[in-house]
PDB file of C-alpha atoms in Angstrom:
ATOM      1  CA  MET A 214     134.478 146.420  57.075  1.00 72.00           C
ATOM      2  CA  TRP A 215     131.082 147.656  58.189  1.00 68.00           C
ATOM      3  CA  LEU A 216     129.788 146.306  54.973  1.00 70.00           C
ATOM      4  CA  TRP A 217     130.914 142.784  55.861  1.00 66.00           C
ATOM      5  CA  ILE A 218     129.415 142.972  59.355  1.00 77.00           C
ATOM      6  CA  GLY A 219     126.104 144.194  57.939  1.00 64.00           C
ATOM      7  CA  LEU A 220     126.037 141.431  55.322  1.00 64.00           C
ATOM      8  CA  ALA A 221     126.860 138.780  57.962  1.00 65.00           C
ATOM      9  CA  ALA A 222     124.107 140.056  60.281  1.00 63.00           C
ATOM     10  CA  MET A 223     121.639 140.033  57.412  1.00 67.00           C
ATOM     11  CA  ALA A 224     122.620 136.475  56.487  1.00 63.00           C
ATOM     12  CA  VAL A 225     122.092 135.287  60.079  1.00 63.00           C
ATOM     13  CA  VAL A 226     118.670 136.967  60.304  1.00 61.00           C
ATOM     14  CA  THR A 227     117.640 135.555  56.910  1.00 66.00           C
ATOM     15  CA  ALA A 228     118.755 132.051  57.887  1.00 58.00           C
ATOM     16  CA  GLY A 229     116.863 132.307  61.196  1.00 57.00           C
ATOM     17  CA  VAL A 230     113.672 133.447  59.455  1.00 51.00           C
ATOM     18  CA  ALA A 231     114.007 130.632  56.896  1.00 53.00           C
ATOM     19  CA  VAL A 232     114.452 127.976  59.607  1.00 52.00           C
ATOM     20  CA  PHE A 233     111.496 129.363  61.560  1.00 58.00           C
ATOM     21  CA  LEU A 234     109.277 129.310  58.473  1.00 54.00           C
ATOM     22  CA  MET A 235     110.298 125.742  57.584  1.00 57.00           C
ATOM     23  CA  LEU A 236     109.858 124.301  61.091  1.00 56.00           C
ATOM     24  CA  GLY A 237     107.029 126.452  62.362  1.00 55.00           C
ATOM     25  CA  ASP A 238     104.190 124.500  60.658  1.00 54.00           C
ATOM     26  CA  ARG A 239     105.405 120.950  61.333  1.00 57.00           C
ATOM     27  CA  GLU A 240     104.099 118.549  64.021  1.00 59.00           C
ATOM     28  CA  PRO A 241     106.389 118.214  67.046  1.00 55.00           C
ATOM     29  CA  SER A 242     108.324 114.941  67.325  1.00 57.00           C
ATOM     30  CA  ARG A 243     107.500 112.384  70.011  1.00 55.00           C
ATOM     31  CA  ALA A 244     110.569 113.401  71.944  1.00 52.00           C
ATOM     32  CA  GLU A 245     109.469 117.040  71.826  1.00 52.00           C
ATOM     33  CA  GLN A 246     105.931 116.058  72.868  1.00 51.00           C
ATOM     34  CA  ALA A 247     107.232 113.974  75.766  1.00 47.00           C
ATOM     35  CA  ALA A 248     109.469 116.813  76.882  1.00 45.00           C
ATOM     36  CA  ALA A 249     106.534 119.218  76.723  1.00 44.00           C
ATOM     37  CA  VAL A 250     104.303 117.143  79.023  1.00 41.00           C
ATOM     38  CA  VAL A 251     103.870 118.807  82.373  1.00 43.00           C
ATOM     39  CA  LEU A 252     102.488 116.638  85.111  1.00 39.00           C
ATOM     40  CA  GLU A 253     100.203 118.467  87.452  1.00 44.00           C
ATOM     41  CA  PRO A 254      99.350 116.953  90.790  1.00 44.00           C
ATOM     42  CA  THR A 255      95.822 115.643  91.038  1.00 43.00           C
ATOM     43  CA  VAL A 256      93.784 115.853  94.172  1.00 51.00           C
ATOM     44  CA  THR A 257      91.311 113.074  94.841  1.00 51.00           C
ATOM     45  CA  THR A 258      88.768 113.184  97.568  1.00 56.00           C
ATOM     46  CA  PRO A 259      87.546 109.975  99.166  1.00 60.00           C
ATOM     47  CA  VAL A 260      84.025 108.989  98.246  1.00 58.00           C
ATOM     48  CA  ALA A 261      81.794 108.531 101.241  1.00 61.00           C
ATOM     49  CA  PRO A 262      79.545 105.469 101.142  1.00 58.00           C
ATOM     50  CA  THR A 263      76.012 106.259 100.099  1.00 59.00           C
ATOM     51  CA  ALA A 264      72.814 104.928 101.541  1.00 59.00           C
ATOM     52  CA  THR A 265      72.449 102.619  98.517  1.00 62.00           C
ATOM     53  CA  ASP A 266      75.801 100.867  99.094  1.00 58.00           C
ATOM     54  CA  PRO A 267      75.156  97.402 100.569  1.00 61.00           C
ATOM     55  CA  ALA A 268      76.543  96.771 104.017  1.00 64.00           C
ATOM     56  CA  PRO A 269      79.211  94.069 104.214  1.00 68.00           C
ATOM     57  CA  VAL A 270      77.803  90.649 105.044  1.00 70.00           C
ATOM     58  CA  ALA A 271      79.181  89.128 108.239  1.00 78.00           C
ATOM     59  CA  THR A 272      80.311  85.506 108.039  1.00 81.00           C
ATOM     60  CA  PRO A 273      78.256  83.303 110.368  1.00 81.00           C
ATOM     61  CA  PRO A 274      80.304  81.494 113.031  1.00 86.00           C
ATOM     62  CA  LEU A 275      81.059  77.781 112.546  1.00 88.00           C
ATOM     63  CA  SER A 276      79.275  77.115 115.830  1.00 88.00           C
ATOM     64  CA  ALA A 277      75.992  78.172 114.166  1.00 87.00           C
ATOM     65  CA  VAL A 278      76.130  75.214 111.748  1.00 89.00           C
ATOM     66  CA  LYS A 279      74.910  71.892 113.139  1.00 92.00           C
ATOM     67  CA  LEU A 280      75.349  68.931 110.782  1.00 94.00           C
ATOM     68  CA  THR A 281      73.728  65.612 111.636  1.00 95.00           C
ATOM     69  CA  PRO A 282      74.163  62.312 109.767  1.00 95.00           C
ATOM     70  CA  LYS A 283      70.942  60.538 108.814  1.00 96.00           C
ATOM     71  CA  ILE A 284      71.424  56.908 107.710  1.00 95.00           C
ATOM     72  CA  LEU A 285      69.230  56.288 104.634  1.00 96.00           C
ATOM     73  CA  SER A 286      70.468  52.757 103.946  1.00 96.00           C
ATOM     74  CA  LYS A 287      72.857  50.343 105.617  1.00 95.00           C
ATOM     75  CA  LYS A 288      74.163  46.994 104.367  1.00 96.00           C
ATOM     76  CA  CYS A 289      76.564  45.140 106.679  1.00 94.00           C
ATOM     77  CA  TYR A 290      78.898  42.245 105.771  1.00 91.00           C
ATOM     78  CA  GLY A 291      79.855  40.737 109.126  1.00 86.00           C
ATOM     79  CA  SER A 292      83.455  41.505 110.035  1.00 85.00           C
ATOM     80  CA  ALA A 293      83.982  43.329 106.705  1.00 87.00           C
ATOM     81  CA  GLY A 294      82.003  46.348 107.894  1.00 91.00           C
ATOM     82  CA  CYS A 295      79.034  48.163 106.348  1.00 94.00           C
ATOM     83  CA  ASN A 296      78.108  50.236 103.314  1.00 96.00           C
ATOM     84  CA  LEU A 297      76.030  53.277 104.221  1.00 95.00           C
ATOM     85  CA  GLU A 298      74.141  55.981 102.415  1.00 96.00           C
ATOM     86  CA  VAL A 299      74.307  59.023 104.682  1.00 95.00           C
ATOM     87  CA  GLU A 300      72.221  62.168 104.277  1.00 95.00           C
ATOM     88  CA  ILE A 301      73.549  65.379 105.796  1.00 93.00           C
ATOM     89  CA  ASP A 302      70.874  67.251 107.736  1.00 92.00           C
ATOM     90  CA  LEU A 303      71.558  70.945 108.342  1.00 90.00           C
ATOM     91  CA  GLY A 304      70.587  72.690 111.552  1.00 88.00           C
ATOM     92  CA  TRP A 305      71.220  76.362 112.266  1.00 82.00           C
ATOM     93  CA  GLU A 306      71.603  77.945 115.690  1.00 83.00           C
ATOM     94  CA  GLY A 307      71.576  81.639 116.466  1.00 75.00           C
ATOM     95  CA  ALA A 308      71.175  84.320 113.828  1.00 68.00           C
ATOM     96  CA  ARG A 309      69.541  83.421 110.537  1.00 72.00           C
ATOM     97  CA  VAL A 310      71.489  82.903 107.352  1.00 73.00           C
ATOM     98  CA  PRO A 311      71.820  86.333 105.680  1.00 72.00           C
ATOM     99  CA  THR A 312      69.276  86.557 102.861  1.00 77.00           C
ATOM    100  CA  GLY A 313      70.255  87.379  99.303  1.00 82.00           C
ATOM    101  CA  SER A 314      73.613  85.639  99.607  1.00 86.00           C
ATOM    102  CA  VAL A 315      75.130  82.266  98.751  1.00 90.00           C
ATOM    103  CA  TRP A 316      77.355  80.535 101.304  1.00 90.00           C
ATOM    104  CA  ARG A 317      79.556  77.454 100.899  1.00 93.00           C
ATOM    105  CA  VAL A 318      79.839  75.184 103.924  1.00 93.00           C
ATOM    106  CA  THR A 319      82.749  72.735 103.944  1.00 95.00           C
ATOM    107  CA  TYR A 320      82.384  69.709 106.211  1.00 95.00           C
ATOM    108  CA  GLU A 321      84.338  66.693 107.413  1.00 96.00           C
ATOM    109  CA  MET A 322      82.698  63.317 107.998  1.00 96.00           C
ATOM    110  CA  SER A 323      84.607  60.974 110.323  1.00 96.00           C
ATOM    111  CA  GLY A 324      84.002  57.376 111.443  1.00 94.00           C
ATOM    112  CA  VAL A 325      84.313  56.018 107.901  1.00 94.00           C
ATOM    113  CA  GLU A 326      86.711  53.308 106.745  1.00 91.00           C
ATOM    114  CA  ASP A 327      89.147  55.203 104.517  1.00 87.00           C
ATOM    115  CA  GLY A 328      89.621  58.259 106.711  1.00 87.00           C
ATOM    116  CA  PRO A 329      87.550  61.405 106.829  1.00 94.00           C
ATOM    117  CA  VAL A 330      85.375  62.431 103.881  1.00 94.00           C
ATOM    118  CA  ILE A 331      85.574  66.137 103.044  1.00 95.00           C
ATOM    119  CA  GLY A 332      82.759  67.734 101.067  1.00 94.00           C
ATOM    120  CA  ASN A 333      80.736  70.911 100.739  1.00 94.00           C
ATOM    121  CA  PHE A 334      77.299  72.269  99.926  1.00 92.00           C
ATOM    122  CA  GLU A 335      75.804  75.702  99.324  1.00 92.00           C
ATOM    123  CA  ILE A 336      73.167  77.549 101.320  1.00 89.00           C
ATOM    124  CA  THR A 337      71.027  80.149  99.531  1.00 86.00           C
ATOM    125  CA  ASP A 338      68.439  82.154 101.484  1.00 78.00           C
ATOM    126  CA  SER A 339      68.176  79.457 104.179  1.00 73.00           C
ATOM    127  CA  ARG A 340      67.759  76.697 101.553  1.00 83.00           C
ATOM    128  CA  TYR A 341      70.296  74.040 100.655  1.00 84.00           C
ATOM    129  CA  ASP A 342      70.505  70.990  98.430  1.00 81.00           C
ATOM    130  CA  ILE A 343      70.348  67.842 100.516  1.00 80.00           C
ATOM    131  CA  LYS A 344      73.717  66.164 100.270  1.00 84.00           C
ATOM    132  CA  THR A 345      74.193  62.378 100.500  1.00 90.00           C
ATOM    133  CA  GLU A 346      77.436  60.428 100.809  1.00 92.00           C
ATOM    134  CA  LEU A 347      78.086  56.737 100.136  1.00 94.00           C
ATOM    135  CA  VAL A 348      80.621  55.499 102.695  1.00 95.00           C
ATOM    136  CA  GLN A 349      81.976  52.312 104.248  1.00 95.00           C
ATOM    137  CA  THR A 350      82.611  51.617 107.911  1.00 94.00           C
ATOM    138  CA  THR A 351      84.875  49.024 109.520  1.00 92.00           C
ATOM    139  CA  SER A 352      82.083  47.691 111.762  1.00 90.00           C
ATOM    140  CA  SER A 353      78.344  47.909 112.276  1.00 89.00           C
ATOM    141  CA  LYS A 354      78.963  49.853 115.512  1.00 90.00           C
ATOM    142  CA  ALA A 355      80.963  52.694 113.886  1.00 91.00           C
ATOM    143  CA  LYS A 356      79.647  56.154 114.699  1.00 94.00           C
ATOM    144  CA  ILE A 357      79.468  58.712 111.872  1.00 95.00           C
ATOM    145  CA  VAL A 358      80.205  62.311 112.929  1.00 96.00           C
ATOM    146  CA  ILE A 359      79.914  65.356 110.655  1.00 95.00           C
ATOM    147  CA  LYS A 360      81.265  68.788 111.538  1.00 95.00           C
ATOM    148  CA  ALA A 361      81.474  72.063 109.608  1.00 95.00           C
ATOM    149  CA  THR A 362      85.070  73.153 109.003  1.00 96.00           C
ATOM    150  CA  ALA A 363      84.575  76.366 106.988  1.00 95.00           C
ATOM    151  CA  ILE A 364      81.946  78.861 105.821  1.00 92.00           C
ATOM    152  CA  GLU A 365      82.650  81.240 102.967  1.00 92.00           C
ATOM    153  CA  LEU A 366      80.596  83.816 101.109  1.00 90.00           C
ATOM    154  CA  MET A 367      80.250  82.902  97.428  1.00 89.00           C
ATOM    155  CA  SER A 368      78.053  85.819  96.331  1.00 86.00           C
ATOM    156  CA  SER A 369      75.857  88.476  97.876  1.00 78.00           C
TER     157      SER A 369
END
């Protein structure tokens, strides 16, 4: 009987060694790799702004933008009203336009025949492209009014 127990123990040890030798040199499966991944917590420290980081650019208030219509040409047709070419002159009150940035100003022109005209132009380093609008009025006495409705930073 001891003989059978010894042979059985030897067979188990031999089988275990054989399995170890066969599987010991192989690459682990994806499931085994995924099970072996141990996630360690990472600690991040906030990065303090450096002296070279640009400061955020403050949006100028709408009250700083003064838009004035300048009539370049006017052709009236009696009771049918007038055709006008209107140039938009830009005035700026208060702080200067921040340099090195591009701003879009949206405006609304009222006093024209088909309701308000909405348009925009860009300001770059205190320069802007002169904007003209071709509009019609219902009478020769109509008053054209232009007001800024929004200012947004396009790039800095």
